[in-house]
Amino acid sequence: MTPLTFRLARLLDARGWAAFAAIAVAAAMVVPLLNTALPAGHPLRLPDYMVPLLGKYVCYAILALALDLCWGYAGILSLGHGAFFALGGYCMGMYLMRQIGTRGVYGHPVLPDFMVFLNWKELPAYWYGFDMFWYALLMVVLVPGALAFVFGFLAFRSRVTGVYLSIITQALTFAMMLGFFRNNFGFGGNNGLTDFKELLGFDVQARSTRIGLYVASVLALALAFLACRFVVTSKLGRVMLALRDAESRVRFLGYSVTSAKLFAFTLSAMLAGVAGALYVPQVGIINPSEFSPANSIEVAIWVAVGGRGTLVGAVLGAFLVNFAKTWLTGAAPEVWLFFLGALFIGVTLFLPRGLAGLAGQWRAGLGAAFRRRPGAVEARDA
Amino acid sequence: MPDANRSTAASAAVEDRQLYLDGVTVSFDGFKALNDLSLVVAKGELRSIIGPNGAGKTTLMDVVTGKTRPDSGRAFFAGDVDLTRLDEAAIATLGIGRKFQKPTVFENLSVFENLELALSGPRGAWATLFAQLAPPEAERIDAMLERIGLEDRRAVPAGALSHGQKQWLEIGMLLMQEPQLLLLDEPVAGMTDRETEETAKLVLSLAGQHTVVVVEHDMEFVRALGARVTVLHEGRVLAEGSIDHVQNDPRVVEVYLGR
Amino acid sequence: MNPLKRFVLSGLIWLLPATGLAQDLAALLAGLADADPKPAIEALLKSDDAKSKAALTALAEGRLFKRLADGAVVSAEKDGPMYVVTNAASGEIEDMAKEEELEPIGLDDDAKALLAHLGTAPADRKEAPLDFAGAVNALNAESFSEKAKAIERLTQLGDGRAVPVLQALADGRLFTRRGDGALVIGDRAGNDLRLTAATTLERGDVVKPGAIEPVVINNNLRNVVREAVGRLGLVSPDAAARRNAADALIGAATPEAVTLLREAAAKEKDRAARAAMMLAIAASDLNGADKALRLAALDVLSASTDLRVRSLLQARLAAETDPEIKVALDKAFAGVQRKLMVIGVAENLFQGVSLGSVLLLAAIGLAITFGVMGVINMAHGEMIMLGAYTTFVVQELFRAWMPPSWFDYYLLYAIPAGFAAAGLAGIALERSVIRFLYGRPLETLLATWGISLVLQQLVRTLFGAPNKEVANPAWMTGGFELTGGFLVVYNRLYIVVFCFIVLAAIAVILRHTTFGLNMRAVTQNRDMASAMGIRAGRVDMLTFGLGSGVAGMAGVALSQIGNVSPNLGQIYIVDSFMVVVFGGVGNLFGTLIGAMTLGVANKLLEPFAGAVLGKIAVLVAIILFIQKRPRGLFALKGRAVEA
């Protein structure tokens, strides 16, 4: 066994691999089966609308993983991850727009409807190439990655840390939102990109396509999980944890704090882009509201609820909070914001390590759960 | 005795100098933490630096390790490498290790992992992402654990160590870097007498292999080291020589009542 | 068209089936666009209501068009290069349209003959002699041309009482009361309107906006009104009124008005009024025939900074043929242009300072909580929002319980109330949540974000989601003109002043009170301060209360320049953070400079880049700035910061 495959095999222990495989296969198989194999009207049959909804949660889980890598491990609380998610989404949206072809309202062979409507005569240069799927996929990763790299390079090199960094990432996504709202940016302004028809020749509305997208999302989540696991179990992962504890010591040991943080931030942004790209065909629209600072900060609470610094926790948190959101916004819409607000307050006050931490405490003995939490980790976040 | 100091600097051959500070000045909001300070430490030397609070001891270390940029003056390492142009990581890679006044270890990592991170080797993000611990490296870590007396605490998170143990772990981490120059900022602060004794032994065992600069308040410890002493006052060198020599210097007695 | 045919046609009208009467107006109007509009015209003639008559009048005068976009029949009047389109059925203004978007409804001779009946009736009415009330009531005519005639007649009466009525018409404050159709002047009083009878100028009741309907006018009519008011005002005993009257006549004076102006200017003692009169005369002389007079006029005009003078000069420049005048014109135009540019920059600066002071008010509280205590309070914006809602509540209380004469002073009570409400909320927040999170800034950030969500939703539940309007007291409405076209609005001006008072007060509290001393002590060395007997927890609580209270006062100020809504705070929170981050933490002077720089930069960029791009540019600039100075413009230096 080469050292690399050895390390890959050691990402999880035997029980871990078994659980991982079981959950991944179950998630990828059960949903399609419940949706297609059971007859309509069967109590266990999954209604059609549930498939893209669950797919959406899976995308959110990837986004949560991305933020956890950067916040939970490297200590960078980004309040602008929604921007990377949305950029990935826009890249996919641009591909889907180009696939519409002459089926748009105005029937223009090249220009999307909104450009015809705005009286544009030709495609802007930055829209070139998005008719090719591989190019769009590349951009899904490269665009958020490049933005994160440049932004992160400037910020980390100047040692902008803690809340300062959080605030300027928030300003970043806010500025992008203002920009994307403008028609002359060429991304459909207010309405964003929508009315998609086909993805790789498959009708995006068809049930089979939706199941395909769902399964693809589950696979992407599984791969993202393994990739994050690879990073956090590496020596680089330990450097990240170390710089959260004592940044200057890491420097005096000769590590470049800038490059370690930059790596975490950029990789995280790329993952967020992938999540966004899978999200867009399933919900059928991408618009500038995805850039809203409130969206980005909500991601932080998914991670916090599940338990930051644990990959499983981030995934779990994304699912739980979003299930609650879907249910509450349907059952009692005015309660949702109260609930979300209470969640932010409650988790930070009473559950600083999230549900994963709680599980750990229970394992360590019930008595420990009532002990005051040591604040050491948090105190050094600044 | 700044003049005497300058003459020492001039007399030492360039290749024998481990560290040479030339007219370094650092000011914070008008307050001069270092005031035209010049200092030479020869290769392999063990040097103690003492001085009252605010004399500029920690700032001196900050300048050498790249944490603070001097307003004027330069700092040379191993002959002619200008430290004032490099950042912390680059200086660390050159072979300068620093122990902080307050012990700084990675509290959430195990003792073993702390030493593993200090292990000399590639520092880049990609290299560390794919790095594997080779068996000889693991052996070196084990040896160091034994040397600093923490072999039975290897899997414990560093945050759970006692204060003295943290100090040793930090020194161990410095040694894992295999530095040419070791800067120890108050290595025995908060230690018990027995721990202080042990530490003195450890530091003495380093002399010869490494150049060591110790900043200390504890005069017993400085005496135990028996090294050449530099007294700082108001950002300048006030006196230099053996411990007995400086303790009898009337100017030193005036500004700094030695214990 | 011979009388016989006319007789036959009118006979046909009577033979139309009765169902025609039941057809609604809209359908009848649509019929006018048919190839043969006659049946529709006849049906309209038969129906007896005013709207049908108005539509027919419009048709006869050529003001009825078919809109090409949807084929609807609309009434339209030319207003500058565009047409104002009115829904012919309801009489409401719908839209503006270009000439090519409308197609006139053509009439053949027969149709014209049908309409000929119509012309007689209004002609009779016009001859009737009018008293003041009658002349005022005539203002509520259906068409713009009728209204113009009514204005002319009202002016000819020479009654000073017409001035406020005409002014109200020009400002859109003239209404008809639903129910009795009486003409009233409506003045804003909070969300409601206080009515004054237009015919008697007697004060009436306060009503909801829904109870009245505006008398609509267009720009041409506004000019007519302005000229009319000017002519009426020139004879006023009040110098300011004469000045305003002359001012209104600049570029809009008819020959009769110029004669009046010359007479008035000869007797005028007041300097400002005389200057305005001379300017108005010059503006008229410029287009005259006498070359010497024109050159003299240019001399007068070149000193002006009036936008109307500029367009006058510009128009003249394009048409002028006399080379000597052209040179003088060029010079005068350049002079006016330059002065206007300076004023434009000054105006942007004032707006920038005004925005800056709003940001400063929003950010001072943040500078205290973030800068002094190191607490990131994401709910800071909601403290602002609470202050604004407190203002709304105080206003409602005054309206409900206090005599109306006190209403103008409600704001003076709202300021301490806003401070107290937000301050108490801040203290509650600090005691219940934030004090458990000291030293964990990222978690404080998340928890306070949660609080902000809860507070927003709470206010939305209590007050409802729609915006609330908070009225400006009389002394805060309006403004004054500093110099040609540079209008200083009172509410903005007072906010600038208020903001500096608050800043000074905070500076005094921090420097010269025991509380301020304790606060600084706790900030610098918490343990040492506690050891010296300062109750650090209490200081934290009060500091947080102070910061939140100042945010509450910011909310009171913001309620005076915009609507109050549950997400009011969110609009300002990112900007306030930028101010604090830019200015440097823990430094009030830095906050001041940061706020003013941001405000002015935003406003100066706006003319070049537009509001949104300007804002983006400022955000990007700050993001880049932070790279250079991670701790802001006025950062603390030294070892203490590194710890």
PDB file of N, CA, C and O in Angstrom, chain C residues 414-431:
ATOM      1  N   ALA C 414     -39.721  62.304  22.725  1.00  0.00           N
ATOM      2  CA  ALA C 414     -39.351  61.032  22.103  1.00  0.00           C
ATOM      3  C   ALA C 414     -37.869  60.749  22.290  1.00  0.00           C
ATOM      4  O   ALA C 414     -37.457  59.595  22.405  1.00  0.00           O
ATOM      5  N   ILE C 415     -37.039  61.800  22.351  1.00  0.00           N
ATOM      6  CA  ILE C 415     -35.593  61.571  22.464  1.00  0.00           C
ATOM      7  C   ILE C 415     -35.236  60.838  23.755  1.00  0.00           C
ATOM      8  O   ILE C 415     -34.640  59.770  23.707  1.00  0.00           O
ATOM      9  N   PRO C 416     -35.653  61.388  24.938  1.00  0.00           N
ATOM     10  CA  PRO C 416     -35.347  60.611  26.147  1.00  0.00           C
ATOM     11  C   PRO C 416     -36.070  59.267  26.170  1.00  0.00           C
ATOM     12  O   PRO C 416     -35.516  58.285  26.684  1.00  0.00           O
ATOM     13  N   ALA C 417     -37.286  59.231  25.631  1.00  0.00           N
ATOM     14  CA  ALA C 417     -38.025  57.958  25.639  1.00  0.00           C
ATOM     15  C   ALA C 417     -37.276  56.920  24.807  1.00  0.00           C
ATOM     16  O   ALA C 417     -37.134  55.759  25.215  1.00  0.00           O
ATOM     17  N   GLY C 418     -36.793  57.338  23.629  1.00  0.00           N
ATOM     18  CA  GLY C 418     -36.054  56.417  22.764  1.00  0.00           C
ATOM     19  C   GLY C 418     -34.780  55.947  23.443  1.00  0.00           C
ATOM     20  O   GLY C 418     -34.433  54.766  23.397  1.00  0.00           O
ATOM     21  N   PHE C 419     -34.103  56.875  24.103  1.00  0.00           N
ATOM     22  CA  PHE C 419     -32.882  56.524  24.828  1.00  0.00           C
ATOM     23  C   PHE C 419     -33.190  55.496  25.903  1.00  0.00           C
ATOM     24  O   PHE C 419     -32.515  54.476  26.020  1.00  0.00           O
ATOM     25  N   ALA C 420     -34.247  55.774  26.662  1.00  0.00           N
ATOM     26  CA  ALA C 420     -34.582  54.880  27.773  1.00  0.00           C
ATOM     27  C   ALA C 420     -35.006  53.507  27.273  1.00  0.00           C
ATOM     28  O   ALA C 420     -34.544  52.481  27.782  1.00  0.00           O
ATOM     29  N   ALA C 421     -35.858  53.491  26.258  1.00  0.00           N
ATOM     30  CA  ALA C 421     -36.373  52.199  25.773  1.00  0.00           C
ATOM     31  C   ALA C 421     -35.226  51.330  25.277  1.00  0.00           C
ATOM     32  O   ALA C 421     -35.071  50.165  25.680  1.00  0.00           O
ATOM     33  N   ALA C 422     -34.394  51.904  24.397  1.00  0.00           N
ATOM     34  CA  ALA C 422     -33.305  51.107  23.844  1.00  0.00           C
ATOM     35  C   ALA C 422     -32.263  50.796  24.911  1.00  0.00           C
ATOM     36  O   ALA C 422     -31.700  49.702  24.947  1.00  0.00           O
ATOM     37  N   GLY C 423     -32.022  51.773  25.795  1.00  0.00           N
ATOM     38  CA  GLY C 423     -31.042  51.557  26.846  1.00  0.00           C
ATOM     39  C   GLY C 423     -31.459  50.409  27.758  1.00  0.00           C
ATOM     40  O   GLY C 423     -30.649  49.543  28.091  1.00  0.00           O
ATOM     41  N   LEU C 424     -32.735  50.387  28.149  1.00  0.00           N
ATOM     42  CA  LEU C 424     -33.219  49.298  29.013  1.00  0.00           C
ATOM     43  C   LEU C 424     -33.149  47.965  28.283  1.00  0.00           C
ATOM     44  O   LEU C 424     -32.754  46.951  28.857  1.00  0.00           O
ATOM     45  N   ALA C 425     -33.516  47.993  27.005  1.00  0.00           N
ATOM     46  CA  ALA C 425     -33.427  46.756  26.224  1.00  0.00           C
ATOM     47  C   ALA C 425     -31.979  46.281  26.198  1.00  0.00           C
ATOM     48  O   ALA C 425     -31.700  45.083  26.343  1.00  0.00           O
ATOM     49  N   GLY C 426     -31.049  47.239  26.043  1.00  0.00           N
ATOM     50  CA  GLY C 426     -29.633  46.884  26.011  1.00  0.00           C
ATOM     51  C   GLY C 426     -29.175  46.285  27.326  1.00  0.00           C
ATOM     52  O   GLY C 426     -28.454  45.285  27.353  1.00  0.00           O
ATOM     53  N   ILE C 427     -29.633  46.885  28.425  1.00  0.00           N
ATOM     54  CA  ILE C 427     -29.240  46.373  29.738  1.00  0.00           C
ATOM     55  C   ILE C 427     -29.778  44.958  29.942  1.00  0.00           C
ATOM     56  O   ILE C 427     -29.060  44.054  30.376  1.00  0.00           O
ATOM     57  N   ALA C 428     -31.039  44.772  29.544  1.00  0.00           N
ATOM     58  CA  ALA C 428     -31.631  43.436  29.666  1.00  0.00           C
ATOM     59  C   ALA C 428     -30.826  42.430  28.851  1.00  0.00           C
ATOM     60  O   ALA C 428     -30.542  41.308  29.302  1.00  0.00           O
ATOM     61  N   LEU C 429     -30.435  42.859  27.674  1.00  0.00           N
ATOM     62  CA  LEU C 429     -29.667  42.011  26.767  1.00  0.00           C
ATOM     63  C   LEU C 429     -28.320  41.633  27.374  1.00  0.00           C
ATOM     64  O   LEU C 429     -27.896  40.479  27.338  1.00  0.00           O
ATOM     65  N   GLU C 430     -27.682  42.627  27.980  1.00  0.00           N
ATOM     66  CA  GLU C 430     -26.357  42.394  28.539  1.00  0.00           C
ATOM     67  C   GLU C 430     -26.449  41.442  29.722  1.00  0.00           C
ATOM     68  O   GLU C 430     -25.676  40.499  29.831  1.00  0.00           O
ATOM     69  N   ARG C 431     -27.449  41.687  30.588  1.00  0.00           N
ATOM     70  CA  ARG C 431     -27.568  40.858  31.783  1.00  0.00           C
ATOM     71  C   ARG C 431     -27.980  39.428  31.450  1.00  0.00           C
ATOM     72  O   ARG C 431     -27.565  38.489  32.086  1.00  0.00           O
TER      73      ARG C 431
END
